[in-house]
Short mmCIF file of C-alpha atoms in Angstrom, two decimals:
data_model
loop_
_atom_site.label_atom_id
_atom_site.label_comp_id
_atom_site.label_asym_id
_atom_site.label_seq_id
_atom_site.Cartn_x
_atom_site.Cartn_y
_atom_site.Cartn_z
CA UNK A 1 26.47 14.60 -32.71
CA UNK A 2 23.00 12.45 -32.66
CA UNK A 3 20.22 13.48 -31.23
CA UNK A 4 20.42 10.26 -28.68
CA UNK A 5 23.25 11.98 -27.56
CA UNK A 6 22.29 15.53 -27.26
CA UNK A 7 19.06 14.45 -25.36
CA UNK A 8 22.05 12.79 -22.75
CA UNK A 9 24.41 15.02 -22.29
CA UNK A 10 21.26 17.99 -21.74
CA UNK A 11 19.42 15.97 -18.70
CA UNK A 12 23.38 14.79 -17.86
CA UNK A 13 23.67 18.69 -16.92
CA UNK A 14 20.50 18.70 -14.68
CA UNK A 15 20.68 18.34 -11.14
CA UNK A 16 20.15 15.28 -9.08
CA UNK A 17 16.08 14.21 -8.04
CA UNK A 18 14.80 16.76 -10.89
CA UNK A 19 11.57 16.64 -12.65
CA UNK A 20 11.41 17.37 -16.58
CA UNK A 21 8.81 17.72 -18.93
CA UNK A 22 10.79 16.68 -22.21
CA UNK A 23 8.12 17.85 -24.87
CA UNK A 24 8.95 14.97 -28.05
CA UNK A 25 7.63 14.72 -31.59
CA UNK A 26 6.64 11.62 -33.51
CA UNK A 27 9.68 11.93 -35.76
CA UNK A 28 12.56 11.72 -32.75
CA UNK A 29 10.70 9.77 -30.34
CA UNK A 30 12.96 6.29 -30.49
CA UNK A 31 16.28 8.89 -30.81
CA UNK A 32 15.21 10.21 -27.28
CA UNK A 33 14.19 6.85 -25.34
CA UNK A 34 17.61 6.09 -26.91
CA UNK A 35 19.29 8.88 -25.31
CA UNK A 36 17.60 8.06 -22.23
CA UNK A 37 18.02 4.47 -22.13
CA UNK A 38 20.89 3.97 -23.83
CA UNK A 39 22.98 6.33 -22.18
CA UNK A 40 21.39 8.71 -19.61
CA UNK A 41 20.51 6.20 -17.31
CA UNK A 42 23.28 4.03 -17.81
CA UNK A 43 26.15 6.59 -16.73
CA UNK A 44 24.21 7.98 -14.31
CA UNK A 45 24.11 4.21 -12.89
CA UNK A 46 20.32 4.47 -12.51
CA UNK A 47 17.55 1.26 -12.92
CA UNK A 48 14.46 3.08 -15.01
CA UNK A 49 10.89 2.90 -14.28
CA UNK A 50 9.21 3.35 -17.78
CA UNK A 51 5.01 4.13 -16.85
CA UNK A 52 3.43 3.85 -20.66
CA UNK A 53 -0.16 4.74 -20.63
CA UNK A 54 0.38 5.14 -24.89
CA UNK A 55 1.52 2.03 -26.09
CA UNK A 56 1.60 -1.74 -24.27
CA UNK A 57 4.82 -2.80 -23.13
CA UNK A 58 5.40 -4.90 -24.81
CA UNK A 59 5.90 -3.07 -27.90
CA UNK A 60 8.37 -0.76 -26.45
CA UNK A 61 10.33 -3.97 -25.10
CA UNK A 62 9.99 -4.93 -28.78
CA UNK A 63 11.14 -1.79 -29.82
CA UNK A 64 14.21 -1.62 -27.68
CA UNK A 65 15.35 -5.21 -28.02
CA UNK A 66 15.40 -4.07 -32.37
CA UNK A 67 17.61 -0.77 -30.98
CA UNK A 68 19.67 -2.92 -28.97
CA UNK A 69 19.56 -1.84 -25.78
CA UNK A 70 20.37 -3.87 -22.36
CA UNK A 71 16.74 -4.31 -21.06
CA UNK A 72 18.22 -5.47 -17.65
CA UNK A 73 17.80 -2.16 -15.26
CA UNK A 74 14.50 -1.13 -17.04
CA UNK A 75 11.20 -2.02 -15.64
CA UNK A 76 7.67 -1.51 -16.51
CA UNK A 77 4.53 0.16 -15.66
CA UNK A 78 1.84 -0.96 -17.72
CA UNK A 79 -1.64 0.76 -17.90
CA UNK A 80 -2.79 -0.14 -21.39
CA UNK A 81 -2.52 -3.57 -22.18
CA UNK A 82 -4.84 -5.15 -19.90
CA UNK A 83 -7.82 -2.01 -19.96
CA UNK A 84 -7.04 -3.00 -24.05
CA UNK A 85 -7.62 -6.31 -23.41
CA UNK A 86 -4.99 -7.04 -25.61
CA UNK A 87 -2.05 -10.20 -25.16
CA UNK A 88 -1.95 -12.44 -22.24
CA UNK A 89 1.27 -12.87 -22.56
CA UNK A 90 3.43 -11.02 -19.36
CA UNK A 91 6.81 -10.17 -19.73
CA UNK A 92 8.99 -10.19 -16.50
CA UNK A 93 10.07 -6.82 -16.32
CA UNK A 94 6.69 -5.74 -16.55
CA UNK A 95 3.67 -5.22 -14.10
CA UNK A 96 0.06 -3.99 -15.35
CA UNK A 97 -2.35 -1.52 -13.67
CA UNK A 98 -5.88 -2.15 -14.72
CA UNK A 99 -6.60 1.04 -16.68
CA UNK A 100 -4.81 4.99 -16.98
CA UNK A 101 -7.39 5.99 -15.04
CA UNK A 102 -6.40 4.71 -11.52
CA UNK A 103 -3.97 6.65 -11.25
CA UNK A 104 -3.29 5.54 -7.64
CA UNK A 105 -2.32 2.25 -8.73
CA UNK A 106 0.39 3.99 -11.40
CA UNK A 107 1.89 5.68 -7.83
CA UNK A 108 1.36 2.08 -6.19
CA UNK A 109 3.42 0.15 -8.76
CA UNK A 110 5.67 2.68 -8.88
CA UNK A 111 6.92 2.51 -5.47
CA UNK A 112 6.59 -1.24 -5.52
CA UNK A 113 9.57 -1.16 -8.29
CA UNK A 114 11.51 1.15 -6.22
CA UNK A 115 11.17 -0.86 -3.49
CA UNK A 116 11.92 -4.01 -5.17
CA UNK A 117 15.42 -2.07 -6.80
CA UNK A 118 16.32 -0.29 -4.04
CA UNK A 119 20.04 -0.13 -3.43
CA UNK A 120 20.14 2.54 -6.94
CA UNK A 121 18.48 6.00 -7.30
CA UNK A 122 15.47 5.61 -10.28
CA UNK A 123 14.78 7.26 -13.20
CA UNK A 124 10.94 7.57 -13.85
CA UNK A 125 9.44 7.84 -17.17
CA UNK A 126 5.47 9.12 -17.49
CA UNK A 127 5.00 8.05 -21.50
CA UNK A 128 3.24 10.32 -21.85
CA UNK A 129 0.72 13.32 -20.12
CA UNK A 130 -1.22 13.36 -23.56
CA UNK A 131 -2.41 9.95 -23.25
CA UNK A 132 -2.93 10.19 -19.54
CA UNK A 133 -4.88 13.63 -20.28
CA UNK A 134 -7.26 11.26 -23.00
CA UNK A 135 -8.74 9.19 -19.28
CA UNK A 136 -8.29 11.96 -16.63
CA UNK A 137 -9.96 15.26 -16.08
CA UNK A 138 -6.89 17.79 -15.71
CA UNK A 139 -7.71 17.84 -11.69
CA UNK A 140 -7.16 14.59 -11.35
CA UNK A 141 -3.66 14.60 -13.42
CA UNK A 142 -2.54 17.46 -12.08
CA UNK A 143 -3.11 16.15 -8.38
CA UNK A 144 -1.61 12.98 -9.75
CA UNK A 145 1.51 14.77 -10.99
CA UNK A 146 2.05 17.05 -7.68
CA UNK A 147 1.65 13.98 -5.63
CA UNK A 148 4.16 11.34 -7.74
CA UNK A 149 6.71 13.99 -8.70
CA UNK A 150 7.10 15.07 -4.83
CA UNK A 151 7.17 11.90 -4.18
CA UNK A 152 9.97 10.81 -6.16
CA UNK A 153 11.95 14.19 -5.63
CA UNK A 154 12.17 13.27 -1.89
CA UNK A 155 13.50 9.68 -2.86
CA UNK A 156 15.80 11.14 -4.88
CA UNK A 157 14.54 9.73 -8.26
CA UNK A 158 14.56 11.99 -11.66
CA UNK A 159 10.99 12.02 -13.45
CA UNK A 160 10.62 12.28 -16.93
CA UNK A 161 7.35 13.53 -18.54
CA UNK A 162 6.91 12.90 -22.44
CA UNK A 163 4.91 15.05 -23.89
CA UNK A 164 4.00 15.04 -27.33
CA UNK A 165 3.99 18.48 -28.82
CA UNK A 166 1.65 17.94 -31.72
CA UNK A 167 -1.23 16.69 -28.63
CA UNK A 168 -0.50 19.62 -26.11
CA UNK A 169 -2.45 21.68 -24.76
CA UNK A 170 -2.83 25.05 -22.61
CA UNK A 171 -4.08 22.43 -19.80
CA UNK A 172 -1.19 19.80 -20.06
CA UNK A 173 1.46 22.79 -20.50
CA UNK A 174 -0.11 24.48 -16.95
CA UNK A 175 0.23 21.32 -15.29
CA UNK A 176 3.90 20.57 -16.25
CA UNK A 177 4.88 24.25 -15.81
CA UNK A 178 3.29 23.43 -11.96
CA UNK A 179 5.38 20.25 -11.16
CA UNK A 180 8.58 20.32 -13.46
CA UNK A 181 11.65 22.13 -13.26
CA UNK A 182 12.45 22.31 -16.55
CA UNK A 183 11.34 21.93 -19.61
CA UNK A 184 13.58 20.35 -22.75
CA UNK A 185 12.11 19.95 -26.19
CA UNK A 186 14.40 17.03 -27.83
CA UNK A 187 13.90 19.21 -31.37
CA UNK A 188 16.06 22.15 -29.69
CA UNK A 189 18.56 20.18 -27.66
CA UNK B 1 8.83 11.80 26.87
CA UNK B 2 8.52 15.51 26.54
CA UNK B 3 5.47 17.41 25.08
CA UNK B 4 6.03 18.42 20.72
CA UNK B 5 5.14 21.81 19.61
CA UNK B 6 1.30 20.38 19.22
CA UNK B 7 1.33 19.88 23.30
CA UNK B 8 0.63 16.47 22.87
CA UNK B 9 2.53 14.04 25.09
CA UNK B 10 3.92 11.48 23.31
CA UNK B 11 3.13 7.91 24.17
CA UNK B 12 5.12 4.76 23.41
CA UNK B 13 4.90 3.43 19.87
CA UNK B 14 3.97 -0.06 18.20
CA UNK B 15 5.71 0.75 14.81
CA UNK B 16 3.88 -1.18 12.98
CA UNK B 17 6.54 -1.62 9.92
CA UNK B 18 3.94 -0.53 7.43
CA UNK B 19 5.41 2.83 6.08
CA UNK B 20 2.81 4.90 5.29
CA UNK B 21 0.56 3.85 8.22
CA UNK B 22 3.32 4.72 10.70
CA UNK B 23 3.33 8.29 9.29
CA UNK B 24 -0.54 8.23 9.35
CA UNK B 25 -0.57 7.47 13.11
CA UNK B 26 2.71 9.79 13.70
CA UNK B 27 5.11 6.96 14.28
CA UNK B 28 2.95 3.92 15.48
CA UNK B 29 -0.25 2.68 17.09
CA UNK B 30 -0.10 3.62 20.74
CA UNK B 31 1.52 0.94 22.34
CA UNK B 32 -1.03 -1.65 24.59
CA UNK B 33 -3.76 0.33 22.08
CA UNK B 34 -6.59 -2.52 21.33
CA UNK B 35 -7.52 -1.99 17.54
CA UNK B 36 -10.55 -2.47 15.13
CA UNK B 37 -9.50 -3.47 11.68
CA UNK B 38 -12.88 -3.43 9.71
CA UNK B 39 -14.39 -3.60 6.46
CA UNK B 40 -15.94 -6.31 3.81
CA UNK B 41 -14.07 -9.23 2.05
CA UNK B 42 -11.30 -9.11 0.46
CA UNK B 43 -10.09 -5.57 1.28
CA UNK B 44 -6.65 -6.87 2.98
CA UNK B 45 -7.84 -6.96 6.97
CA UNK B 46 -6.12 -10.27 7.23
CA UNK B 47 -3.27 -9.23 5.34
CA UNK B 48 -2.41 -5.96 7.06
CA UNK B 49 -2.65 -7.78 10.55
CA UNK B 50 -0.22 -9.87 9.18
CA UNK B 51 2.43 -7.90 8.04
CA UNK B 52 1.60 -6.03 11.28
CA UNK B 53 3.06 -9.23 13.18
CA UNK B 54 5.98 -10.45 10.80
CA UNK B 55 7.37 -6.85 11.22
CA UNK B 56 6.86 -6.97 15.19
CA UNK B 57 8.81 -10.64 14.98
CA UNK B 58 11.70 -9.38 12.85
CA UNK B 59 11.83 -6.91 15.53
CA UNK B 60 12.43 -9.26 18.26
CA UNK B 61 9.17 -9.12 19.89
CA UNK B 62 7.05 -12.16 20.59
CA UNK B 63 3.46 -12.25 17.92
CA UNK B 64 0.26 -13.95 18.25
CA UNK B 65 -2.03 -14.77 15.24
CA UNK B 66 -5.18 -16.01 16.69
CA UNK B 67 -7.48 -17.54 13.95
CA UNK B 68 -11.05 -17.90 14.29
CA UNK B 69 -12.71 -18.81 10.61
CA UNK B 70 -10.01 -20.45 9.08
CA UNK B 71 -7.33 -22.90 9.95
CA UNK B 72 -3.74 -21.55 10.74
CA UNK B 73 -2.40 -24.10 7.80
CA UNK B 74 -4.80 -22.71 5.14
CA UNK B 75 -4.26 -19.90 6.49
CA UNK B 76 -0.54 -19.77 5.86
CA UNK B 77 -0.85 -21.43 2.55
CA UNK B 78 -3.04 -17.98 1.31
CA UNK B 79 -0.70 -15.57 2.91
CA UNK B 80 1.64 -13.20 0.74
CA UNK B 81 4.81 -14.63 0.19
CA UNK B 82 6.73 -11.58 1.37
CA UNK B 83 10.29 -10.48 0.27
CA UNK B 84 11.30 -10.13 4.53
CA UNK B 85 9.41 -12.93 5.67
CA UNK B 86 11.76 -15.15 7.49
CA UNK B 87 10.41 -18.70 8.25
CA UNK B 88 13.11 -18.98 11.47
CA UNK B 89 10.37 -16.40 12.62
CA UNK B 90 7.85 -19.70 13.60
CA UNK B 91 10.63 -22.07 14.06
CA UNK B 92 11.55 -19.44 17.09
CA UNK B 93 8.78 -19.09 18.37
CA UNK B 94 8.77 -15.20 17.67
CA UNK B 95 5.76 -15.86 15.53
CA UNK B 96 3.12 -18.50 16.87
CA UNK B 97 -0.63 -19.23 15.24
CA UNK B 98 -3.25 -20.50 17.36
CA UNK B 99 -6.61 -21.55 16.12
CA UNK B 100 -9.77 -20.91 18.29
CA UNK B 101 -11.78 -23.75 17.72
CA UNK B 102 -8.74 -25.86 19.28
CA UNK B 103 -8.52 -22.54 22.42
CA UNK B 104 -12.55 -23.77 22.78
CA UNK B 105 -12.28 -27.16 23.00
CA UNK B 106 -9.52 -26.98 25.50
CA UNK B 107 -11.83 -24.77 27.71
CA UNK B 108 -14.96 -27.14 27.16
CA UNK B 109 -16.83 -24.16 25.26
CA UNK B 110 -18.48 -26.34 22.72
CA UNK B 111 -21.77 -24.48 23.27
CA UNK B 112 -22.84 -22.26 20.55
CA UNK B 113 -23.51 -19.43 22.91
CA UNK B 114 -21.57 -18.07 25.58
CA UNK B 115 -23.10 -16.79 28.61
CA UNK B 116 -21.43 -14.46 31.55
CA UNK B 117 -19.39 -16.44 32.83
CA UNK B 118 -17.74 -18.49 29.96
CA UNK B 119 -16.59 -15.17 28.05
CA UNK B 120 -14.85 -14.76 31.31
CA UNK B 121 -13.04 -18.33 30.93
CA UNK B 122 -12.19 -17.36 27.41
CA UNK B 123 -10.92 -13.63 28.28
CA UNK B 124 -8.95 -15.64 31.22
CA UNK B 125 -7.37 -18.40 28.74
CA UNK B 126 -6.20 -15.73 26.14
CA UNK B 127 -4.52 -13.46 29.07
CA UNK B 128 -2.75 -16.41 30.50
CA UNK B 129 -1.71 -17.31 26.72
CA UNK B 130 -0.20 -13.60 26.12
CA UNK B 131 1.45 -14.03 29.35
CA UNK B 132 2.87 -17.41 28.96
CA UNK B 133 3.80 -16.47 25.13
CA UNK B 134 5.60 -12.93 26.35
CA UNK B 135 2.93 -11.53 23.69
CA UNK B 136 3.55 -8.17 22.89
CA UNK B 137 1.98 -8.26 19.65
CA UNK B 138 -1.91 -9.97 18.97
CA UNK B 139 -4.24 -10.24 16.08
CA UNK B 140 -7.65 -12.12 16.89
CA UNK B 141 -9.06 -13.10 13.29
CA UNK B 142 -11.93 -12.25 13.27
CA UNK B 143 -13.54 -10.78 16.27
CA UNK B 144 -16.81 -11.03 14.90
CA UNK B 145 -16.82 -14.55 14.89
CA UNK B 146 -16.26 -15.11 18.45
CA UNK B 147 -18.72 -12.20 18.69
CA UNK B 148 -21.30 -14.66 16.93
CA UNK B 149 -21.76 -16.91 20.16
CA UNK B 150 -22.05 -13.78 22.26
CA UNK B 151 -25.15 -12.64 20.74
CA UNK B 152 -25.89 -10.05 23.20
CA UNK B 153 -24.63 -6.06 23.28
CA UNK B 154 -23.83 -6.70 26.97
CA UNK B 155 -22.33 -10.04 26.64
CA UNK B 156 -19.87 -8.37 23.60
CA UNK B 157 -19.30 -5.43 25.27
CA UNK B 158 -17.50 -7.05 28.33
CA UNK B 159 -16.16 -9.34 26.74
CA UNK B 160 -14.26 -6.80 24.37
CA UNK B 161 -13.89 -4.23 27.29
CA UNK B 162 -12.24 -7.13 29.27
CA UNK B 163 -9.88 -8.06 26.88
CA UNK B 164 -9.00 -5.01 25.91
CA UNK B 165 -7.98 -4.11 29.89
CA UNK B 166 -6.23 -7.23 30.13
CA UNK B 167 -3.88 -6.91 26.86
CA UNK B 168 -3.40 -3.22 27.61
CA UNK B 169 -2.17 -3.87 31.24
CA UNK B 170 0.30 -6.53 29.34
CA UNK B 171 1.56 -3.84 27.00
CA UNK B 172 0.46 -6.24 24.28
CA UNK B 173 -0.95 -3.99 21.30
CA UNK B 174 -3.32 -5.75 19.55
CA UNK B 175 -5.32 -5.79 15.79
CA UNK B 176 -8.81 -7.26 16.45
CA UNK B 177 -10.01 -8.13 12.93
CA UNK B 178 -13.83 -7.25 12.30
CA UNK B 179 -16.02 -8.22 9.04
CA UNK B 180 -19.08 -6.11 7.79
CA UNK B 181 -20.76 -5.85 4.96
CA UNK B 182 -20.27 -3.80 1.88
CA UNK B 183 -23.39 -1.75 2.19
CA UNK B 184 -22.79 -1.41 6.48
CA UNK B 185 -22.99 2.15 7.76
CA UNK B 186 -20.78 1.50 10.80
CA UNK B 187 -17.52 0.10 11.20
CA UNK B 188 -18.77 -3.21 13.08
CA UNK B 189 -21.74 -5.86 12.82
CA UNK B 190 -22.83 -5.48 16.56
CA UNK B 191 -22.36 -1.50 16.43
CA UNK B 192 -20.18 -2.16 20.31
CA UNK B 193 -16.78 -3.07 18.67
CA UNK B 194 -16.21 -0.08 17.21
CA UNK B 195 -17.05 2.23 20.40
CA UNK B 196 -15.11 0.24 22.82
CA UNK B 197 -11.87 0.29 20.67
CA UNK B 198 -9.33 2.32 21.27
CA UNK B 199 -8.68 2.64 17.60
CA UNK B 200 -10.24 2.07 13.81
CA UNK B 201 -8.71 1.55 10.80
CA UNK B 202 -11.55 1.06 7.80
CA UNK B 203 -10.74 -1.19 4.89
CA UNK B 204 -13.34 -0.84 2.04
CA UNK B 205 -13.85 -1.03 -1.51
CA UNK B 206 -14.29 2.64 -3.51
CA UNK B 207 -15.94 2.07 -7.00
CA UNK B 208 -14.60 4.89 -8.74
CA UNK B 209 -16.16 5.80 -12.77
CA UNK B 210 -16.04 1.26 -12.94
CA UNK B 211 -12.67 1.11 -10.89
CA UNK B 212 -12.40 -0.82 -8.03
CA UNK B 213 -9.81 0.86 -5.76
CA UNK B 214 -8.92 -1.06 -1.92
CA UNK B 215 -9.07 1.42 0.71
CA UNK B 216 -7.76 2.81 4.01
CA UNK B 217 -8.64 5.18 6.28
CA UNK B 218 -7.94 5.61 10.15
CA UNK B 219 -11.34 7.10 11.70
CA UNK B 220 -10.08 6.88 15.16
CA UNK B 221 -7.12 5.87 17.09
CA UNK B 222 -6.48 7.17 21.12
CA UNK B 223 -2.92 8.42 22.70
CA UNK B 224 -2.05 10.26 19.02
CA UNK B 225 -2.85 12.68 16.66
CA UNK B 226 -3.22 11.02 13.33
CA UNK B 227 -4.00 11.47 9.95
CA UNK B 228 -8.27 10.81 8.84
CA UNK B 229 -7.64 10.76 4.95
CA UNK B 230 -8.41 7.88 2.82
CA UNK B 231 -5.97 6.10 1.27
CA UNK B 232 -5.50 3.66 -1.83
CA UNK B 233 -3.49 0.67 -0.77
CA UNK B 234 -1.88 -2.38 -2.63
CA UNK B 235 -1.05 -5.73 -1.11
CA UNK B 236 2.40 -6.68 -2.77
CA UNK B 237 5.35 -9.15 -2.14
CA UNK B 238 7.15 -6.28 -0.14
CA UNK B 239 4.65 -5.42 2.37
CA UNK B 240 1.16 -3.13 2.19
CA UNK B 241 1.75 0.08 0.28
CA UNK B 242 -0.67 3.25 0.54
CA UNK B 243 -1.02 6.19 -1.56
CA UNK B 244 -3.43 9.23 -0.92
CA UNK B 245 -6.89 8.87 -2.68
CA UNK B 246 -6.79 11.06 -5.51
CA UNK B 247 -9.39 13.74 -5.28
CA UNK B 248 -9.68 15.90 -8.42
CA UNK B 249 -12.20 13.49 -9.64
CA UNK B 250 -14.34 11.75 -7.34
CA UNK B 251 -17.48 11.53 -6.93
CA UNK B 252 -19.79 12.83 -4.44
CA UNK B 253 -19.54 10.03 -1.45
CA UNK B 254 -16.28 8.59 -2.42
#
């Protein structure tokens, strides 16, 4: 069985509205987003609310759209591109927050998408608490973490945190320990 | 209504239709409550009151938008183009814009100041509008411009004390927009505003490590208990969203 498909079936398992930390390495990253994307979300009939403060966007769109996968019930939160300066160019399932350090704004767009889906339950991807850790004292992510995941859990949303295991540390493990359930490393599933 | 475990008696509520600040005011301004809402350009005054008035209209009630600076047709041109807005809301008559230049000219106030007895005429003329109009539901933008040909403490005092009687004795609940500047130390530019309200909600700008971040707060609002936190909002197509300031790494003053 694939990886994509272990990561599915193991958050498939997990109650409704939970919060995981899903600790990821370099080498399976695209396997799990797969498993996510590709299949998680899908059967669980669920639109996806991917926040990347790693990579723009756009690259992940690219990314997916090469992996084949429908692009239709996933949406966007993008804090990198425009505090990168980088392409002008907007895609339309994607809205931009200035920088990864307002973190309110992250928590704004967020419940703009669910707002503007409503009518399904969300999935919510953070990608990822390492980068967010690189522009944010650990106060300010872990009140940012208590405040979003809460939030979702009373809509009824999952949240997914990526964290990369090679970047983690005692600080970033405390603070998901504090607002996840669980904790799944996609090496072990 | 009956007391709540805090021994407050409830009163009757405005909801306003803005999520979050419903829960920050525990379920809606006060109803016939005569409201600052204050702070420097571009923090969303006129775009709160707004939304404050298309919700009250898609709840059958009857709105006022009364505009002072700017016409009601650039005025509506600017606005948000928001996912409920409904534009059988005008066409009924549930929603109605009136500028104040035109409410002036009618009365003969062409004067640049007021005295006594015309802010009288003009406190008279916008009663007998919220009367004819069934208003339940006003927004003056701005109060500080009509408060510019008062001039005097006294003159703006009654005048605002007035008109506050007058739409509170209609049940009309009312948003009375007021402009300061950034660097202002009280929440309006004649300092009587903001004491003769019965309520304030402060729009500002926080500059946060280079970020600009719009904000909320409600310093004072009579007949409820009510939340005095400061909140990050967004103006989107679906209405004004808040989320609490983040704390954990603010500086001293924000």
């Amino acid at each position: 069985m694939s990886l994509s498909v272990r990561v599915a079936q193991r958050l498939e398992s997990l109650p409704e509205s939970s919060a995981i930390a899903l600790r990821i390495r370099a080498d399976n990253y695209f396997d799990t987003i797969r498993g996510i994307l590709d299949s998680f979300a899908p059967n669980k009939n669920l639109d996806s609310i991917y926040v990347t403060s790693t990579i723009p966007a756009s690259s992940i769109i690219n990314a997916l759209e090469v992996l084949e996968i429908d692009l239709e019930h996933i949406y966007f939160v993008d804090s990198v591109s425009q505090f990168m300066m980088g392409e002008s160019t907007k895609h339309g399932h994607a809205i931009y927050v200035e920088s990864p350090t307002m973190l309110e704004n992250v928590m704004l767009k967020v419940e703009y998408l669910i707002r503007k889906t409503k009518g399904r339950n969300n999935l919510v991807i953070l990608d990822s608490i390492n980068s967010m850790a690189i522009h944010n004292s650990t106060k300010m992510l872990s009140e940012f973490f208590h405040t979003l995941v809460n939030n979702l859990r009373a809509k009824k949303s999952y949240t997914l945190v990526f964290s990369m295991e090679e970047y983690e540390s005692d600080e970033i493990r405390n603070i998901l320990n504090l607002v996840c359930d669980e904790t799944i490393s996609a090496a072990e599933v | 209504m009956p007391d709540d475990i805090t021994g407050e008696r409830k009163r009757d509520r405005c909801v306003t239709g803005i999520d979050a600040l419903d829960s920050i005011v525990d379920g809606g301004i006060p109803r016939g409550n005569t409201v600052l809402v204050t702070g420097s350009v571009g923090t969303g005054k006129t775009t709160l009151s707004m939304e404050f008035l298309v919700h009250g209209a898609l709840e059958g009630e009857n709105c006022l938008f009364i505009s002072v600076t700017e016409s009601c047709e650039k005025l509506m041109n600017n606005i948000i183009p928001y996912d409920f807005f409904d534009e059988k809301l005008i066409r009924e008559g549930k929603l109605v814009f009136l500028d104040m230049p035109v409410i002036y000219s009618q009365l003969g106030l062409e004067q640049l100041e007021f005295d006594m007895e015309e802010v009288d005429v003009l406190v008279d003329a916008i009663s007998d509008i919220v009367t004819e109009l069934q208003t339940s539901r006003l927004v003056i933008d701005s109060i500080t411009s009509v408060c510019y040909r008062l001039r005097t403490q006294e003159k703006i005092r009654e005048f605002i004390l007035r008109l506050g009687a007058v739409l509170s004795s209609k049940g009309c609940t009312s948003l009375l927009v007021s402009e300061i500047s950034p660097a202002e130390e009280r929440y309006s530019l004649f300092g009587v505003e903001e004491a003769i309200a019965d309520g304030i909600i402060f729009m500002g700008n926080l500059e946060r490590r280079g970020d600009l971040l719009r904000t909320l707060q409600v310093v004072k609002m009579r007949g409820t208990m009510h939340s005095r936190a400061k909140y990050v909002l967004d103006l989107t197509h679906c209405g004004v969203l808040l989320v609490p300031l983040l704390k954990g790494g603010s500086v001293a003053g924000g």
